[in-house]
Amino acid sequence: MTRPTLFLTVGLPCTGKTTAARRIEIERKALRLTKDEWVKALYGHENPPSAQDVIEGRLIEIGLRALELGNNVVIDFGLWSRDERSALRKAAADLGALVEMHYFALTPAEQRRRLDRRQAEAPHTTWPMSDEELAEWAATIDIPTPGELDGSEPVDEPPAGFATWNEWRARRWPPAVS
């Protein structure tokens, strides 16, 4: 029996994460969990920050259960922080699953071009994003290291104040909107 794989798509908006996730879904028979699709289905034109973390957390729990059952899973929602990726790498390892991380990067001009095209062709799939927001987000992403991407780098210890990555995950991705 082959071990299931958790595929992580890492990158800023409009860099190709969902396109890749859809390909992985088909080629690797993976359950694709795309946050934006869920937010759009539940909130329409709104994109409430209070719901983002909860939806991500629910999708992660579904994904971890699917891994536990032996299914491949692709998490499709940016994962900008190294801590997020470390927590998911550790959770997958605890379940005996493999992890493949895919990082997507584009120039700001290409990212803007893709966003404008998506807004024109499929506005129901995205939200307006300003150049200022895109620049702010680009400044906050923790770009994965080569060792993180190829899995040769060990998972970090949980941040100070957290005994385990499971404890950190519960704080980062709360179970309900407060």
mmCIF file of C-alpha atoms in Angstrom:
data_model
loop_
_atom_site.group_PDB
_atom_site.id
_atom_site.type_symbol
_atom_site.label_atom_id
_atom_site.label_comp_id
_atom_site.label_asym_id
_atom_site.label_seq_id
_atom_site.Cartn_x
_atom_site.Cartn_y
_atom_site.Cartn_z
ATOM 1 C CA MET A 1 0.000 0.000 0.000
ATOM 2 C CA THR A 2 1.367 3.410 -0.930
ATOM 3 C CA ARG A 3 1.490 6.208 1.568
ATOM 4 C CA PRO A 4 -0.891 9.102 0.932
ATOM 5 C CA THR A 5 0.553 12.473 0.009
ATOM 6 C CA LEU A 6 -0.342 15.929 1.256
ATOM 7 C CA PHE A 7 0.285 18.473 -1.488
ATOM 8 C CA LEU A 8 0.739 22.051 -0.292
ATOM 9 C CA THR A 9 0.377 24.971 -2.710
ATOM 10 C CA VAL A 10 2.316 27.999 -1.512
ATOM 11 C CA GLY A 11 2.147 31.436 -3.069
ATOM 12 C CA LEU A 12 0.429 34.770 -3.412
ATOM 13 C CA PRO A 13 -2.897 35.336 -5.212
ATOM 14 C CA CYS A 14 -2.984 34.707 -8.965
ATOM 15 C CA THR A 15 0.329 32.850 -9.128
ATOM 16 C CA GLY A 16 -1.095 29.539 -10.378
ATOM 17 C CA LYS A 17 -1.877 27.639 -7.167
ATOM 18 C CA THR A 18 -5.419 26.622 -8.061
ATOM 19 C CA THR A 19 -4.503 25.682 -11.628
ATOM 20 C CA ALA A 20 -1.788 23.422 -10.242
ATOM 21 C CA ALA A 21 -4.108 22.072 -7.534
ATOM 22 C CA ARG A 22 -6.663 21.097 -10.180
ATOM 23 C CA ARG A 23 -3.957 19.287 -12.140
ATOM 24 C CA ILE A 24 -2.728 17.477 -9.001
ATOM 25 C CA GLU A 25 -6.325 16.566 -8.145
ATOM 26 C CA ILE A 26 -6.666 14.712 -11.444
ATOM 27 C CA GLU A 27 -3.171 13.343 -11.919
ATOM 28 C CA ARG A 28 -2.696 12.160 -8.342
ATOM 29 C CA LYS A 29 -6.331 11.399 -7.490
ATOM 30 C CA ALA A 30 -6.234 13.917 -4.644
ATOM 31 C CA LEU A 31 -9.009 15.556 -2.701
ATOM 32 C CA ARG A 32 -8.642 19.249 -3.599
ATOM 33 C CA LEU A 33 -9.480 21.720 -0.837
ATOM 34 C CA THR A 34 -9.585 25.249 -2.265
ATOM 35 C CA LYS A 35 -10.460 27.879 0.336
ATOM 36 C CA ASP A 36 -11.642 30.563 -2.093
ATOM 37 C CA GLU A 37 -14.297 28.248 -3.505
ATOM 38 C CA TRP A 38 -15.694 27.705 -0.020
ATOM 39 C CA VAL A 39 -15.572 31.390 0.940
ATOM 40 C CA LYS A 40 -17.321 32.326 -2.312
ATOM 41 C CA ALA A 41 -19.995 29.659 -1.784
ATOM 42 C CA LEU A 42 -20.663 30.750 1.782
ATOM 43 C CA TYR A 43 -20.201 34.530 1.568
ATOM 44 C CA GLY A 44 -20.582 35.536 -2.076
ATOM 45 C CA HIS A 45 -19.091 38.972 -2.700
ATOM 46 C CA GLU A 46 -17.911 39.301 0.898
ATOM 47 C CA ASN A 47 -14.534 38.048 2.043
ATOM 48 C CA PRO A 48 -14.811 38.334 5.835
ATOM 49 C CA PRO A 49 -11.453 38.056 7.598
ATOM 50 C CA SER A 50 -13.121 36.422 10.623
ATOM 51 C CA ALA A 51 -14.210 33.475 8.478
ATOM 52 C CA GLN A 52 -10.915 32.919 6.629
ATOM 53 C CA ASP A 53 -9.074 31.118 9.421
ATOM 54 C CA VAL A 54 -12.086 29.025 10.402
ATOM 55 C CA ILE A 55 -12.686 27.854 6.828
ATOM 56 C CA GLU A 56 -8.995 27.040 6.417
ATOM 57 C CA GLY A 57 -9.094 25.092 9.679
ATOM 58 C CA ARG A 58 -12.163 23.099 8.685
ATOM 59 C CA LEU A 59 -10.564 22.248 5.325
ATOM 60 C CA ILE A 60 -7.364 21.193 7.059
ATOM 61 C CA GLU A 61 -9.297 18.897 9.386
ATOM 62 C CA ILE A 62 -11.072 17.336 6.392
ATOM 63 C CA GLY A 63 -7.744 16.973 4.625
ATOM 64 C CA LEU A 64 -6.070 15.323 7.603
ATOM 65 C CA ARG A 65 -8.951 12.879 7.943
ATOM 66 C CA ALA A 66 -8.708 12.046 4.242
ATOM 67 C CA LEU A 67 -4.961 11.394 4.653
ATOM 68 C CA GLU A 68 -5.726 9.176 7.626
ATOM 69 C CA LEU A 69 -8.067 7.184 5.372
ATOM 70 C CA GLY A 70 -5.295 6.779 2.795
ATOM 71 C CA ASN A 71 -6.294 9.465 0.292
ATOM 72 C CA ASN A 72 -4.066 12.070 -1.329
ATOM 73 C CA VAL A 73 -4.982 15.670 -0.468
ATOM 74 C CA VAL A 74 -4.079 19.021 -2.003
ATOM 75 C CA ILE A 75 -4.402 22.107 0.221
ATOM 76 C CA ASP A 76 -4.917 25.132 -2.005
ATOM 77 C CA PHE A 77 -4.691 28.364 -0.050
ATOM 78 C CA GLY A 78 -1.371 30.156 -0.025
ATOM 79 C CA LEU A 79 0.193 29.031 3.246
ATOM 80 C CA TRP A 80 2.290 32.170 3.479
ATOM 81 C CA SER A 81 3.891 31.450 6.850
ATOM 82 C CA ARG A 82 6.553 28.885 7.537
ATOM 83 C CA ASP A 83 4.738 28.022 10.773
ATOM 84 C CA GLU A 84 1.606 27.076 8.812
ATOM 85 C CA ARG A 85 3.635 24.840 6.538
ATOM 86 C CA SER A 86 5.572 23.320 9.451
ATOM 87 C CA ALA A 87 2.343 22.530 11.299
ATOM 88 C CA LEU A 88 0.926 20.787 8.240
ATOM 89 C CA ARG A 89 4.154 18.932 7.481
ATOM 90 C CA LYS A 90 4.185 17.648 11.074
ATOM 91 C CA ALA A 91 0.496 16.665 10.997
ATOM 92 C CA ALA A 92 1.031 14.738 7.754
ATOM 93 C CA ALA A 93 4.121 13.002 9.152
ATOM 94 C CA ASP A 94 2.185 12.031 12.280
ATOM 95 C CA LEU A 95 -0.335 10.304 9.996
ATOM 96 C CA GLY A 96 2.384 8.532 8.010
ATOM 97 C CA ALA A 97 1.757 10.673 4.922
ATOM 98 C CA LEU A 98 4.263 12.183 2.552
ATOM 99 C CA VAL A 99 4.349 15.915 1.801
ATOM 100 C CA GLU A 100 4.991 17.628 -1.532
ATOM 101 C CA MET A 101 5.254 21.390 -1.394
ATOM 102 C CA HIS A 102 4.835 23.512 -4.520
ATOM 103 C CA TYR A 103 5.810 27.177 -4.473
ATOM 104 C CA PHE A 104 4.474 29.612 -7.068
ATOM 105 C CA ALA A 105 6.008 33.017 -7.699
ATOM 106 C CA LEU A 106 5.492 35.627 -10.398
ATOM 107 C CA THR A 107 6.609 39.156 -11.030
ATOM 108 C CA PRO A 108 4.186 41.755 -9.662
ATOM 109 C CA ALA A 109 3.336 42.794 -13.244
ATOM 110 C CA GLU A 110 2.390 39.242 -14.261
ATOM 111 C CA GLN A 111 0.450 38.744 -11.049
ATOM 112 C CA ARG A 112 -1.546 41.948 -11.750
ATOM 113 C CA ARG A 113 -2.137 40.877 -15.365
ATOM 114 C CA ARG A 114 -3.519 37.514 -14.235
ATOM 115 C CA LEU A 115 -5.689 39.126 -11.574
ATOM 116 C CA ASP A 116 -7.104 41.627 -14.082
ATOM 117 C CA ARG A 117 -7.821 38.794 -16.528
ATOM 118 C CA ARG A 118 -9.552 36.764 -13.808
ATOM 119 C CA GLN A 119 -11.612 39.802 -12.764
ATOM 120 C CA ALA A 120 -12.704 40.291 -16.392
ATOM 121 C CA GLU A 121 -13.336 36.646 -17.293
ATOM 122 C CA ALA A 122 -14.479 35.067 -14.020
ATOM 123 C CA PRO A 123 -15.256 37.726 -11.407
ATOM 124 C CA HIS A 124 -17.300 35.199 -9.412
ATOM 125 C CA THR A 125 -14.060 33.363 -8.534
ATOM 126 C CA THR A 126 -12.141 36.209 -6.912
ATOM 127 C CA TRP A 127 -12.261 39.544 -5.149
ATOM 128 C CA PRO A 128 -10.814 42.909 -6.134
ATOM 129 C CA MET A 129 -7.229 43.359 -4.937
ATOM 130 C CA SER A 130 -5.323 46.613 -5.054
ATOM 131 C CA ASP A 131 -1.677 46.986 -6.036
ATOM 132 C CA GLU A 132 -1.062 48.135 -2.451
ATOM 133 C CA GLU A 133 -2.566 44.913 -1.055
ATOM 134 C CA LEU A 134 -0.535 42.782 -3.448
ATOM 135 C CA ALA A 135 2.668 44.602 -2.435
ATOM 136 C CA GLU A 136 1.815 44.294 1.270
ATOM 137 C CA TRP A 137 1.190 40.560 0.928
ATOM 138 C CA ALA A 138 4.395 40.071 -1.064
ATOM 139 C CA ALA A 139 6.302 41.682 1.813
ATOM 140 C CA THR A 140 4.786 39.291 4.388
ATOM 141 C CA ILE A 141 5.136 35.876 2.731
ATOM 142 C CA ASP A 142 7.813 33.552 4.123
ATOM 143 C CA ILE A 143 9.277 32.162 0.926
ATOM 144 C CA PRO A 144 9.974 28.452 1.378
ATOM 145 C CA THR A 145 13.597 27.421 1.556
ATOM 146 C CA PRO A 146 14.939 24.820 -0.896
ATOM 147 C CA GLY A 147 15.123 22.313 1.982
ATOM 148 C CA GLU A 148 11.534 23.009 2.965
ATOM 149 C CA LEU A 149 10.428 22.490 -0.633
ATOM 150 C CA ASP A 150 12.254 19.220 -1.170
ATOM 151 C CA GLY A 151 11.543 17.906 2.341
ATOM 152 C CA SER A 152 15.198 17.584 3.335
ATOM 153 C CA GLU A 153 14.891 20.238 6.041
ATOM 154 C CA PRO A 154 13.422 18.968 9.320
ATOM 155 C CA VAL A 155 10.176 20.454 10.583
ATOM 156 C CA ASP A 156 10.803 23.334 12.971
ATOM 157 C CA GLU A 157 9.889 23.131 16.632
ATOM 158 C CA PRO A 158 6.560 24.825 17.491
ATOM 159 C CA PRO A 159 6.780 28.554 18.265
ATOM 160 C CA ALA A 160 7.397 29.695 21.841
ATOM 161 C CA GLY A 161 4.353 29.212 24.020
ATOM 162 C CA PHE A 162 3.180 26.055 22.220
ATOM 163 C CA ALA A 163 4.118 22.569 23.329
ATOM 164 C CA THR A 164 3.047 20.911 20.073
ATOM 165 C CA TRP A 165 2.176 21.782 16.497
ATOM 166 C CA ASN A 166 -1.352 20.434 17.135
ATOM 167 C CA GLU A 167 -1.746 23.040 19.884
ATOM 168 C CA TRP A 168 -0.463 25.755 17.543
ATOM 169 C CA ARG A 169 -2.801 24.575 14.760
ATOM 170 C CA ALA A 170 -5.805 24.846 17.082
ATOM 171 C CA ARG A 171 -4.905 28.482 17.836
ATOM 172 C CA ARG A 172 -4.040 29.424 14.251
ATOM 173 C CA TRP A 173 -7.136 27.812 12.770
ATOM 174 C CA PRO A 174 -9.928 28.243 15.349
ATOM 175 C CA PRO A 175 -12.961 25.937 15.287
ATOM 176 C CA ALA A 176 -15.525 28.739 15.041
ATOM 177 C CA VAL A 177 -15.938 32.380 14.077
ATOM 178 C CA SER A 178 -15.693 34.498 17.205
#
